[in-house]
Each structure stands twice: as C-alpha cells, then as structure tokens.
mmCIF file of C-alpha atoms and ligand atoms in Angstrom:
data_model
loop_
_atom_site.group_PDB
_atom_site.id
_atom_site.type_symbol
_atom_site.label_atom_id
_atom_site.label_comp_id
_atom_site.label_asym_id
_atom_site.label_seq_id
_atom_site.Cartn_x
_atom_site.Cartn_y
_atom_site.Cartn_z
ATOM 1 C CA MET A 1 -84.826 11.780 67.814
ATOM 2 C CA LYS A 2 -81.683 13.832 68.433
ATOM 3 C CA SER A 3 -82.188 17.234 70.154
ATOM 4 C CA LYS A 4 -85.958 17.386 69.587
ATOM 5 C CA ASN A 5 -86.924 17.223 73.253
ATOM 6 C CA GLN A 6 -86.361 20.982 73.547
ATOM 7 C CA ALA A 7 -88.056 24.131 72.330
ATOM 8 C CA PRO A 8 -87.792 24.814 68.589
ATOM 9 C CA ILE A 9 -85.651 27.791 67.640
ATOM 10 C CA LEU A 10 -87.338 28.464 64.284
ATOM 11 C CA GLU A 11 -90.813 27.437 63.229
ATOM 12 C CA ALA A 12 -92.668 27.729 59.916
ATOM 13 C CA VAL A 13 -96.443 27.818 60.324
ATOM 14 C CA ASP A 14 -98.601 27.335 57.199
ATOM 15 C CA LEU A 15 -96.019 29.163 55.110
ATOM 16 C CA THR A 16 -97.310 29.944 51.620
ATOM 17 C CA LYS A 17 -95.777 31.767 48.659
ATOM 18 C CA HIS A 18 -97.559 32.621 45.420
ATOM 19 C CA PHE A 19 -95.820 34.462 42.568
ATOM 20 C CA HIS A 20 -97.786 36.457 40.023
ATOM 21 C CA VAL A 21 -96.452 35.983 36.477
ATOM 22 C CA GLY A 22 -97.421 36.963 32.945
ATOM 23 C CA SER A 23 -98.836 40.184 31.528
ATOM 24 C CA PHE A 24 -101.869 42.166 32.683
ATOM 25 C CA PHE A 25 -104.091 40.242 30.229
ATOM 26 C CA SER A 26 -102.745 36.756 31.000
ATOM 27 C CA ARG A 27 -101.980 36.927 34.653
ATOM 28 C CA ARG A 28 -101.199 33.587 36.296
ATOM 29 C CA ILE A 29 -100.341 32.541 39.820
ATOM 30 C CA VAL A 30 -97.440 30.193 40.523
ATOM 31 C CA LYS A 31 -98.278 28.363 43.734
ATOM 32 C CA ALA A 32 -94.657 27.781 44.701
ATOM 33 C CA VAL A 33 -95.180 26.813 48.364
ATOM 34 C CA GLN A 34 -98.404 25.939 50.160
ATOM 35 C CA ASP A 35 -98.998 25.485 53.882
ATOM 36 C CA ALA A 36 -95.442 24.471 54.828
ATOM 37 C CA SER A 37 -95.198 23.787 58.571
ATOM 38 C CA PHE A 38 -92.136 22.462 60.384
ATOM 39 C CA ARG A 39 -89.744 23.201 63.245
ATOM 40 C CA LEU A 40 -85.974 23.546 63.506
ATOM 41 C CA TYR A 41 -84.173 22.647 66.743
ATOM 42 C CA PRO A 42 -80.746 23.620 68.161
ATOM 43 C CA GLY A 43 -78.079 21.025 67.335
ATOM 44 C CA HIS A 44 -80.390 19.325 64.842
ATOM 45 C CA VAL A 45 -80.282 19.027 61.038
ATOM 46 C CA THR A 46 -83.541 18.937 59.101
ATOM 47 C CA ALA A 47 -83.291 18.149 55.398
ATOM 48 C CA LEU A 48 -85.805 19.321 52.804
ATOM 49 C CA VAL A 49 -85.585 17.022 49.789
ATOM 50 C CA GLY A 50 -87.288 17.318 46.418
ATOM 51 C CA GLU A 51 -86.854 17.592 42.668
ATOM 52 C CA SER A 52 -86.044 20.894 40.945
ATOM 53 C CA GLY A 53 -89.116 23.122 40.983
ATOM 54 C CA SER A 54 -90.634 21.508 44.068
ATOM 55 C CA GLY A 55 -90.460 24.800 46.023
ATOM 56 C CA LYS A 56 -87.724 23.949 48.520
ATOM 57 C CA SER A 57 -85.520 26.947 47.638
ATOM 58 C CA THR A 58 -88.538 29.242 47.983
ATOM 59 C CA VAL A 59 -89.077 27.892 51.506
ATOM 60 C CA ILE A 60 -85.482 28.651 52.474
ATOM 61 C CA ARG A 61 -85.653 32.149 50.963
ATOM 62 C CA MET A 62 -88.779 32.946 52.947
ATOM 63 C CA LEU A 63 -87.067 31.804 56.154
ATOM 64 C CA ALA A 64 -84.074 34.005 55.276
ATOM 65 C CA ARG A 65 -86.585 36.840 54.731
ATOM 66 C CA LEU A 66 -85.416 37.311 51.144
ATOM 67 C CA TYR A 67 -89.004 36.597 50.001
ATOM 68 C CA GLU A 68 -92.027 37.945 51.793
ATOM 69 C CA PRO A 69 -94.471 35.079 52.483
ATOM 70 C CA THR A 70 -97.917 35.390 50.890
ATOM 71 C CA SER A 71 -99.337 34.028 54.132
ATOM 72 C CA GLY A 72 -98.235 32.079 57.169
ATOM 73 C CA ARG A 73 -95.824 32.824 59.988
ATOM 74 C CA ILE A 74 -92.117 32.404 60.753
ATOM 75 C CA ILE A 75 -91.584 32.145 64.500
ATOM 76 C CA PHE A 76 -88.009 32.718 65.737
ATOM 77 C CA LYS A 77 -87.425 32.247 69.469
ATOM 78 C CA GLY A 78 -91.127 32.756 70.062
ATOM 79 C CA GLN A 79 -91.428 35.969 68.011
ATOM 80 C CA ASP A 80 -93.373 36.208 64.753
ATOM 81 C CA THR A 81 -90.745 37.569 62.359
ATOM 82 C CA THR A 82 -93.294 38.339 59.631
ATOM 83 C CA GLU A 83 -94.311 41.259 61.860
ATOM 84 C CA ILE A 84 -90.791 42.723 61.968
ATOM 85 C CA ARG A 85 -90.885 46.209 60.475
ATOM 86 C CA SER A 86 -87.762 47.908 61.856
ATOM 87 C CA ARG A 87 -84.414 47.670 60.077
ATOM 88 C CA SER A 88 -82.508 46.994 63.294
ATOM 89 C CA GLN A 89 -84.752 44.055 64.205
ATOM 90 C CA MET A 90 -84.377 42.603 60.716
ATOM 91 C CA LEU A 91 -80.590 43.014 60.915
ATOM 92 C CA GLN A 92 -80.620 41.171 64.233
ATOM 93 C CA TYR A 93 -82.722 38.349 62.733
ATOM 94 C CA ARG A 94 -80.394 38.074 59.746
ATOM 95 C CA SER A 95 -77.362 37.820 62.010
ATOM 96 C CA GLU A 96 -78.938 34.934 63.911
ATOM 97 C CA VAL A 97 -80.341 33.161 60.857
ATOM 98 C CA GLN A 98 -77.659 32.893 58.191
ATOM 99 C CA MET A 99 -77.823 31.449 54.694
ATOM 100 C CA ILE A 100 -75.268 29.390 52.765
ATOM 101 C CA PHE A 101 -75.784 29.537 49.012
ATOM 102 C CA GLN A 102 -75.359 26.861 46.386
ATOM 103 C CA ASP A 103 -72.667 28.608 44.335
ATOM 104 C CA PRO A 104 -69.746 29.665 46.547
ATOM 105 C CA PHE A 105 -68.037 31.514 43.676
ATOM 106 C CA SER A 106 -70.889 33.876 42.832
ATOM 107 C CA SER A 107 -71.473 34.567 46.534
ATOM 108 C CA LEU A 108 -67.915 35.961 46.878
ATOM 109 C CA ASN A 109 -66.801 39.201 45.222
ATOM 110 C CA PRO A 110 -63.760 38.383 43.027
ATOM 111 C CA VAL A 111 -62.097 41.780 43.538
ATOM 112 C CA HIS A 112 -61.801 41.409 47.316
ATOM 113 C CA ASN A 113 -59.589 39.122 49.351
ATOM 114 C CA ILE A 114 -60.824 36.702 52.009
ATOM 115 C CA THR A 115 -60.029 39.107 54.857
ATOM 116 C CA HIS A 116 -62.438 41.608 53.295
ATOM 117 C CA HIS A 117 -65.191 38.986 52.964
ATOM 118 C CA LEU A 118 -64.907 38.018 56.628
ATOM 119 C CA ARG A 119 -64.438 41.566 57.930
ATOM 120 C CA ARG A 120 -67.598 42.857 56.203
ATOM 121 C CA PRO A 121 -70.256 40.917 58.194
ATOM 122 C CA LEU A 122 -68.371 41.748 61.401
ATOM 123 C CA ALA A 123 -68.539 45.448 60.490
ATOM 124 C CA ILE A 124 -72.230 45.339 59.438
ATOM 125 C CA HIS A 125 -73.272 43.662 62.667
ATOM 126 C CA GLY A 126 -71.026 45.795 64.920
ATOM 127 C CA LYS A 127 -68.687 42.957 65.923
ATOM 128 C CA LEU A 128 -65.474 44.274 64.380
ATOM 129 C CA GLY A 129 -63.643 45.547 67.498
ATOM 130 C CA SER A 130 -60.123 46.924 67.284
ATOM 131 C CA ARG A 131 -57.813 46.160 64.357
ATOM 132 C CA ALA A 132 -56.035 43.460 66.358
ATOM 133 C CA GLU A 133 -59.336 41.964 67.559
ATOM 134 C CA SER A 134 -60.791 41.794 64.052
ATOM 135 C CA LYS A 135 -57.612 40.139 62.777
ATOM 136 C CA ASP A 136 -57.809 37.554 65.571
ATOM 137 C CA ARG A 137 -61.499 36.934 64.809
ATOM 138 C CA ILE A 138 -60.845 36.442 61.105
ATOM 139 C CA HIS A 139 -57.996 34.031 61.810
ATOM 140 C CA ALA A 140 -60.151 32.106 64.294
ATOM 141 C CA LEU A 141 -62.919 31.806 61.685
ATOM 142 C CA LEU A 142 -60.500 30.488 59.071
ATOM 143 C CA LYS A 143 -59.160 27.988 61.574
ATOM 144 C CA ARG A 144 -62.736 26.963 62.461
ATOM 145 C CA VAL A 145 -63.377 25.978 58.838
ATOM 146 C CA ALA A 146 -59.939 24.325 58.482
ATOM 147 C CA LEU A 147 -58.424 26.854 56.080
ATOM 148 C CA THR A 148 -54.846 26.869 57.341
ATOM 149 C CA PRO A 149 -52.276 28.414 57.396
ATOM 150 C CA VAL A 150 -54.696 31.206 58.222
ATOM 151 C CA GLU A 151 -52.412 34.131 57.236
ATOM 152 C CA GLU A 152 -52.031 32.630 53.778
ATOM 153 C CA PHE A 153 -55.785 32.098 53.228
ATOM 154 C CA ALA A 154 -56.674 35.517 54.662
ATOM 155 C CA ALA A 155 -54.669 37.187 51.880
ATOM 156 C CA LYS A 156 -56.014 35.077 49.003
ATOM 157 C CA TYR A 157 -58.680 36.037 46.458
ATOM 158 C CA PRO A 158 -61.678 33.824 45.576
ATOM 159 C CA HIS A 159 -60.184 32.759 42.214
ATOM 160 C CA GLN A 160 -57.136 31.369 44.045
ATOM 161 C CA LEU A 161 -59.291 28.885 45.981
ATOM 162 C CA SER A 162 -60.875 25.573 45.014
ATOM 163 C CA GLY A 163 -64.684 25.199 45.068
ATOM 164 C CA GLY A 164 -64.548 23.446 48.434
ATOM 165 C CA GLN A 165 -62.292 26.155 49.911
ATOM 166 C CA ARG A 166 -64.660 28.868 48.641
ATOM 167 C CA GLN A 167 -67.602 27.125 50.295
ATOM 168 C CA ARG A 168 -65.568 26.970 53.539
ATOM 169 C CA VAL A 169 -65.049 30.762 53.270
ATOM 170 C CA ALA A 170 -68.805 31.186 52.734
ATOM 171 C CA ILE A 171 -69.444 29.120 55.882
ATOM 172 C CA ALA A 172 -66.836 31.136 57.829
ATOM 173 C CA ARG A 173 -68.549 34.336 56.690
ATOM 174 C CA ALA A 174 -71.895 33.006 57.953
ATOM 175 C CA LEU A 175 -70.253 32.009 61.258
ATOM 176 C CA ALA A 176 -68.743 35.477 61.714
ATOM 177 C CA VAL A 177 -71.967 36.801 63.256
ATOM 178 C CA GLU A 178 -72.441 33.764 65.531
ATOM 179 C CA PRO A 179 -75.723 32.485 64.065
ATOM 180 C CA GLU A 180 -78.026 30.024 65.785
ATOM 181 C CA VAL A 181 -79.638 28.816 62.555
ATOM 182 C CA MET A 182 -78.046 28.071 59.188
ATOM 183 C CA LEU A 183 -80.131 27.738 56.036
ATOM 184 C CA ALA A 184 -78.049 25.744 53.552
ATOM 185 C CA ASP A 185 -79.407 25.803 49.993
ATOM 186 C CA GLU A 186 -77.811 22.892 48.078
ATOM 187 C CA PRO A 187 -74.413 23.757 49.622
ATOM 188 C CA VAL A 188 -72.508 20.833 48.093
ATOM 189 C CA SER A 189 -74.284 20.259 44.783
ATOM 190 C CA MET A 190 -71.839 22.424 42.770
ATOM 191 C CA LEU A 191 -68.739 20.938 44.380
ATOM 192 C CA ASP A 192 -66.537 18.170 43.116
ATOM 193 C CA VAL A 193 -67.756 14.824 44.461
ATOM 194 C CA SER A 194 -64.440 14.244 46.238
ATOM 195 C CA ILE A 195 -64.874 17.293 48.499
ATOM 196 C CA ARG A 196 -68.603 17.155 49.255
ATOM 197 C CA LEU A 197 -68.144 14.934 52.257
ATOM 198 C CA GLY A 198 -65.627 17.350 53.833
ATOM 199 C CA ILE A 199 -68.193 20.182 53.726
ATOM 200 C CA LEU A 200 -70.966 17.969 55.119
ATOM 201 C CA ASN A 201 -68.637 16.874 57.932
ATOM 202 C CA LEU A 202 -67.757 20.507 58.695
ATOM 203 C CA MET A 203 -71.444 21.403 58.973
ATOM 204 C CA ALA A 204 -72.040 18.323 61.172
ATOM 205 C CA GLN A 205 -69.261 19.571 63.474
ATOM 206 C CA LEU A 206 -70.949 22.974 63.730
ATOM 207 C CA ARG A 207 -74.227 21.260 64.595
ATOM 208 C CA ASP A 208 -72.625 19.146 67.310
ATOM 209 C CA GLU A 209 -70.134 21.631 68.792
ATOM 210 C CA GLN A 210 -71.969 24.953 68.388
ATOM 211 C CA ARG A 211 -75.515 23.564 68.584
ATOM 212 C CA ILE A 212 -76.447 25.308 65.325
ATOM 213 C CA ALA A 213 -79.829 24.336 63.848
ATOM 214 C CA PHE A 214 -79.594 23.521 60.129
ATOM 215 C CA LEU A 215 -82.165 23.436 57.365
ATOM 216 C CA TYR A 216 -80.409 21.496 54.602
ATOM 217 C CA VAL A 217 -82.067 21.833 51.201
ATOM 218 C CA THR A 218 -81.014 19.218 48.673
ATOM 219 C CA HIS A 219 -82.194 17.094 45.766
ATOM 220 C CA ASP A 220 -79.784 14.353 46.902
ATOM 221 C CA ILE A 221 -81.624 12.087 49.316
ATOM 222 C CA ALA A 222 -78.434 10.093 49.986
ATOM 223 C CA SER A 223 -76.643 13.146 51.395
ATOM 224 C CA ALA A 224 -79.747 13.911 53.504
ATOM 225 C CA ARG A 225 -79.518 10.429 54.949
ATOM 226 C CA TYR A 226 -75.847 11.002 55.767
ATOM 227 C CA PHE A 227 -76.103 14.506 57.245
ATOM 228 C CA ALA A 228 -79.654 15.114 58.441
ATOM 229 C CA ASP A 229 -81.289 13.885 61.649
ATOM 230 C CA GLU A 230 -84.718 14.364 60.097
ATOM 231 C CA THR A 231 -85.840 14.522 56.464
ATOM 232 C CA MET A 232 -88.900 16.122 54.897
ATOM 233 C CA VAL A 233 -89.955 15.486 51.303
ATOM 234 C CA MET A 234 -91.420 18.231 49.128
ATOM 235 C CA TYR A 235 -93.480 17.839 45.972
ATOM 236 C CA ALA A 236 -95.054 20.591 43.846
ATOM 237 C CA GLY A 237 -95.115 23.141 46.650
ATOM 238 C CA HIS A 238 -96.301 20.774 49.408
ATOM 239 C CA ILE A 239 -94.240 19.061 52.108
ATOM 240 C CA VAL A 240 -95.736 15.566 51.923
ATOM 241 C CA GLU A 241 -93.783 13.518 54.453
ATOM 242 C CA GLY A 242 -91.431 13.936 57.411
ATOM 243 C CA ALA A 243 -89.557 11.405 59.527
ATOM 244 C CA GLU A 244 -86.228 10.606 61.119
ATOM 245 C CA SER A 245 -83.894 10.284 58.095
ATOM 246 C CA GLU A 246 -82.977 6.623 58.397
ATOM 247 C CA GLN A 247 -86.580 5.680 59.086
ATOM 248 C CA LEU A 248 -87.823 7.625 56.071
ATOM 249 C CA ILE A 249 -85.340 5.953 53.747
ATOM 250 C CA ARG A 250 -85.830 2.448 55.155
ATOM 251 C CA ASP A 251 -89.627 2.725 55.217
ATOM 252 C CA PRO A 252 -91.015 5.563 53.055
ATOM 253 C CA LYS A 253 -94.767 6.007 53.435
ATOM 254 C CA HIS A 254 -95.792 8.536 50.784
ATOM 255 C CA PRO A 255 -96.034 7.160 47.218
ATOM 256 C CA TYR A 256 -93.854 10.063 45.991
ATOM 257 C CA THR A 257 -91.118 9.310 48.530
ATOM 258 C CA GLN A 258 -91.287 5.663 47.480
ATOM 259 C CA MET A 259 -90.895 6.707 43.844
ATOM 260 C CA LEU A 260 -88.051 9.104 44.674
ATOM 261 C CA LEU A 261 -86.125 6.378 46.491
ATOM 262 C CA ALA A 262 -86.796 3.853 43.764
ATOM 263 C CA SER A 263 -85.204 6.231 41.257
ATOM 264 C CA VAL A 264 -81.874 6.521 43.108
ATOM 265 C CA PRO A 265 -79.261 4.788 40.961
ATOM 266 C CA ASP A 266 -76.845 2.509 42.740
ATOM 267 C CA PRO A 267 -75.274 0.295 40.068
ATOM 268 C CA ALA A 268 -71.750 0.083 41.446
ATOM 269 C CA ARG A 269 -72.659 -0.746 45.022
ATOM 270 C CA GLY A 270 -74.994 -3.624 44.419
ATOM 271 C CA LEU A 271 -77.655 -1.996 46.577
ATOM 272 C CA ARG A 272 -81.285 -2.689 45.955
ATOM 273 C CA THR A 273 -84.000 -0.294 44.837
ATOM 274 C CA GLN A 274 -87.734 -0.816 44.585
ATOM 275 C CA GLU A 275 -89.416 -1.683 41.326
ATOM 276 C CA ILE A 276 -91.871 1.223 41.283
ATOM 277 C CA GLU A 277 -93.006 2.713 38.028
ATOM 278 C CA ILE A 278 -91.744 6.266 37.459
ATOM 279 C CA ARG A 279 -93.996 8.245 35.178
ATOM 280 C CA GLY A 280 -94.891 11.849 34.366
ATOM 281 C CA GLU A 281 -93.308 15.109 35.451
ATOM 282 C CA ILE A 282 -93.815 17.723 38.156
ATOM 283 C CA PRO A 283 -97.094 19.532 37.327
ATOM 284 C CA ASP A 284 -97.340 23.101 36.078
ATOM 285 C CA LEU A 285 -97.589 25.098 39.327
ATOM 286 C CA THR A 286 -99.925 27.607 37.636
ATOM 287 C CA LYS A 287 -102.477 24.878 36.875
ATOM 288 C CA LEU A 288 -102.756 22.972 40.137
ATOM 289 C CA GLY A 289 -106.219 21.647 40.951
ATOM 290 C CA PRO A 290 -107.683 21.400 44.445
ATOM 291 C CA GLY A 291 -106.480 17.832 45.090
ATOM 292 C CA CYS A 292 -103.194 16.057 45.697
ATOM 293 C CA PRO A 293 -100.695 17.371 43.103
ATOM 294 C CA PHE A 294 -99.086 13.931 42.857
ATOM 295 C CA ALA A 295 -102.326 12.285 41.664
ATOM 296 C CA PRO A 296 -101.475 12.337 37.905
ATOM 297 C CA ARG A 297 -98.277 10.353 38.637
ATOM 298 C CA CYS A 298 -99.531 8.189 41.480
ATOM 299 C CA ASN A 299 -100.379 4.565 40.790
ATOM 300 C CA ARG A 300 -102.431 4.473 44.024
ATOM 301 C CA ALA A 301 -104.606 7.507 43.165
ATOM 302 C CA MET A 302 -108.315 7.299 44.043
ATOM 303 C CA ASP A 303 -111.270 9.575 43.318
ATOM 304 C CA VAL A 304 -110.908 11.296 46.691
ATOM 305 C CA CYS A 305 -107.346 12.364 45.785
ATOM 306 C CA ASN A 306 -108.687 14.909 43.293
ATOM 307 C CA THR A 307 -111.068 16.594 45.744
ATOM 308 C CA ALA A 308 -108.690 18.315 48.219
ATOM 309 C CA MET A 309 -105.112 18.106 49.482
ATOM 310 C CA PRO A 310 -105.011 15.472 52.238
ATOM 311 C CA GLY A 311 -104.237 16.679 55.748
ATOM 312 C CA ARG A 312 -101.338 15.662 57.912
ATOM 313 C CA THR A 313 -101.624 12.185 59.436
ATOM 314 C CA GLU A 314 -99.412 11.517 62.460
ATOM 315 C CA LEU A 315 -97.917 8.015 62.388
ATOM 316 C CA PRO A 316 -96.157 5.958 65.074
ATOM 317 C CA GLY A 317 -92.459 6.745 65.469
ATOM 318 C CA ASP A 318 -92.722 10.572 65.492
ATOM 319 C CA ARG A 319 -93.360 10.757 61.757
ATOM 320 C CA TRP A 320 -96.145 12.059 59.536
ATOM 321 C CA VAL A 321 -97.478 11.930 55.981
ATOM 322 C CA ARG A 322 -100.012 13.732 53.787
ATOM 323 C CA CYS A 323 -101.771 11.024 51.770
ATOM 324 C CA TYR A 324 -105.316 9.621 51.729
ATOM 325 C CA LEU A 325 -103.929 6.092 51.989
ATOM 326 C CA TYR A 326 -103.255 6.869 55.664
ATOM 327 C CA GLU A 327 -106.658 8.435 56.247
ATOM 328 C CA GLY A 328 -108.489 5.159 55.830
ATOM 329 C CA TYR A 329 -108.915 5.255 52.040
ATOM 330 C CA GLY A 330 -107.506 2.316 50.069
ATOM 331 C CA ALA A 331 -104.879 0.140 51.743
ATOM 332 C CA ALA A 332 -101.434 1.577 52.480
ATOM 333 C CA LYS A 333 -98.970 -0.682 50.694
ATOM 334 C CA PRO A 334 -95.778 -1.375 52.648
ATOM 335 C CA ALA A 335 -92.812 0.116 50.856
ATOM 336 C CA GLY A 336 -90.342 -2.631 51.668
ATOM 337 C CA GLU A 337 -86.802 -1.499 52.247
ATOM 338 C CA PRO A 338 -85.489 0.530 49.345
ATOM 339 C CA VAL A 339 -81.855 1.325 49.915
ATOM 340 C CA VAL A 340 -79.932 4.287 48.582
ATOM 341 C CA ALA A 341 -76.237 4.640 48.034
ATOM 342 C CA ALA A 342 -74.062 6.620 50.443
ATOM 343 C CA PRO A 343 -73.431 10.254 49.367
ATOM 344 C CA GLN A 344 -70.942 10.676 46.581
ATOM 345 C CA GLY A 345 -67.512 11.315 47.997
ATOM 346 C CA THR A 346 -67.934 8.861 50.884
ATOM 347 C CA PRO A 347 -64.617 7.091 51.337
HETATM 348 FE FE1 SF4 B 1 -101.433 9.133 45.672
HETATM 349 FE FE2 SF4 B 1 -103.797 9.948 46.584
HETATM 350 FE FE3 SF4 B 1 -101.773 9.630 48.267
HETATM 351 FE FE4 SF4 B 1 -101.782 11.655 46.541
HETATM 352 S S1 SF4 B 1 -103.230 11.347 48.227
HETATM 353 S S2 SF4 B 1 -100.068 10.318 47.007
HETATM 354 S S3 SF4 B 1 -102.745 10.700 44.752
HETATM 355 S S4 SF4 B 1 -102.789 8.035 47.069
#
C-alpha cells in the first residue's frame, strides 16, 4: 500500500468522545465516537466514510483539537498531543495539522479580501516576514492552488469567487503554515459537481508533491475510491472496516460496508450493484446497547452480536474488520464485486 512502509505521522489510539445532552433531570450521553484507532502516513490519503451522524466529523474535530477527547490518545510525531497544555505547543500543533472545512464560504470572512485571509495565518504563526516577502508568499500560495492571475485573485473578496475558487483559497490558507497533515471534512460536498474533481486533483497533487498526509472525511464512497489510498468505514460511532480503497470496494467484508456499496446508485453507467436488503436507520446514539450497533439492521446478526462489540480481526491483504462473522461465528458470505460509479464530475 502506498507510503505505509514508514512511520505514521499522526495516530489515533482508542479515541472516544461522549457528549452529555439534556437537562439535569434527563441527562443522556451521546456516544459519538468509540475506540477509534488508525494511523495517517506522509504522502498517503486515508478516507473515513459513513452516513450522516456516524461520528466521522467528531473524529476529525478531535484530531484538530477542536473537541477534547473523552478518552484515548492522539499521537503526533511520537508525542501524545492530549497532554499538550501550553498555548505555544498547541499553536505549533495546529500549524502542522490543518483543517479544511466543508463550507468554503462560511470559513472566509466576507469583509476581507483574499490577501487578508492568506496573510492572517502567516502572521499568527510568525511566518509573515517583510512586506515584500509576505506578498511573494501570498502570490506563491495562490499559484500553488491555481488561482491565477495571482494579483487579480489577491485583491478579490470571497463573494467575487465561485465555490470551487473559495475552496482553493481555503486550501491555500491551510498551506500557508506548511502543514504536514490536512484534515479535510467533506471538502467537496457543497461544490458544484463539475468542479469537485478539480479540488480532489489539487489535494492529490499536494499529497504526491508535498508528501502531506490527508484524512478525507466523506459520505461519498465513490470519491473515496478515486482520491484515497485507504478507506475506513464508520457506523454509529465505530470504525468497522479498513482496507486499501480499491480492495474495500471490490470486496467489502463488513455487512454494513456491503449494504453501503449496494445502495450506491449508478443508473446511467450501467454498473452493477449488489442485491442486499437495506433496512432501518442509524440507531439513537444515546440508546446504544453493549453489542454491535449494526445488529438491528444486519441480516447476518446472531445472538453473540448483542453481547459486546466485536474486536478487530486482521485479514490477509493488510485489511481488517470488526464483525463476529470473521471471529469464527456463522459463515462469512463473500460479497461478490459490487461496483460504484466514478465520483461525480469525472470527465
Ligand atoms: Fe452483523 Fe453481527 Fe457482524 Fe454486527 S457483528 S455486522 S450484527 S454479523
């Protein structure tokens, strides 16, 4: 698998996040993320795929240190970042681990021009330099994200740009502090289908040329297949399967991944999907039992599935799954070869 024969740059170890909701008399706990463990590598894209409410955005916000984990560790270059207490250390971490948000318009202040948006992170992280140096840096960033002529774009305001151009500014702003990790939270889902591919290709360039490690959060498994080297699938707060992207899509092991792939519509392309029954909804995260949260929707569920969450089973081909079918219970049914359409916007 690409770039994985090296040390991880960022590692989540048993990362868990519980939110307390409701009043004093009806307090409930939302178990948003439970025991999430994975590694990010330089020059490598890892996708985290799941339905809305699966917990994937909470994972990315914990890694960005916007949410404090309830338990677990976030190891960056060998250091446990959950132990960071000083402001300067946190600032350093945030310069090396940058986030790209879903909505490029709300992440840019409409009253400031693009020069201001790119100058600000340089100033915060002490990389501004002289007036001429900062101008050169801003122009180089705009060129890096293909917003040319650079003088013209530097003077524009967010409302004068298209959605795709605004997302390119957001990426340039993240690049300003020379990050080693980018956490991209649904970065193309709000963009017109015709420009999604351009943004994915730009991020792929940054992976290949600057060796940036990406965590790409998406509900679109087709774009994960296109962009990500490795894909993990999340359901109701648990990461249930991980594999090289093509392998996962060609041969999904977990019943939820099989169901997710079977639900991908592909009418125009004549591609085939599996005939797997889709039933039920994501469970209420305040009422999860001790067992596998997918059990109420799973047509392979057994008694053991309701006793405890299955552990991680390593499978041949550098992949893994959390399902009792692979722990010797029942008989793991081959998934066949469900095929998903290429990401929207593919020429
Ligand atoms: Fe289905 Fe049981 Fe596997 Fe969960 S552990 S996906 S309920 S078979």
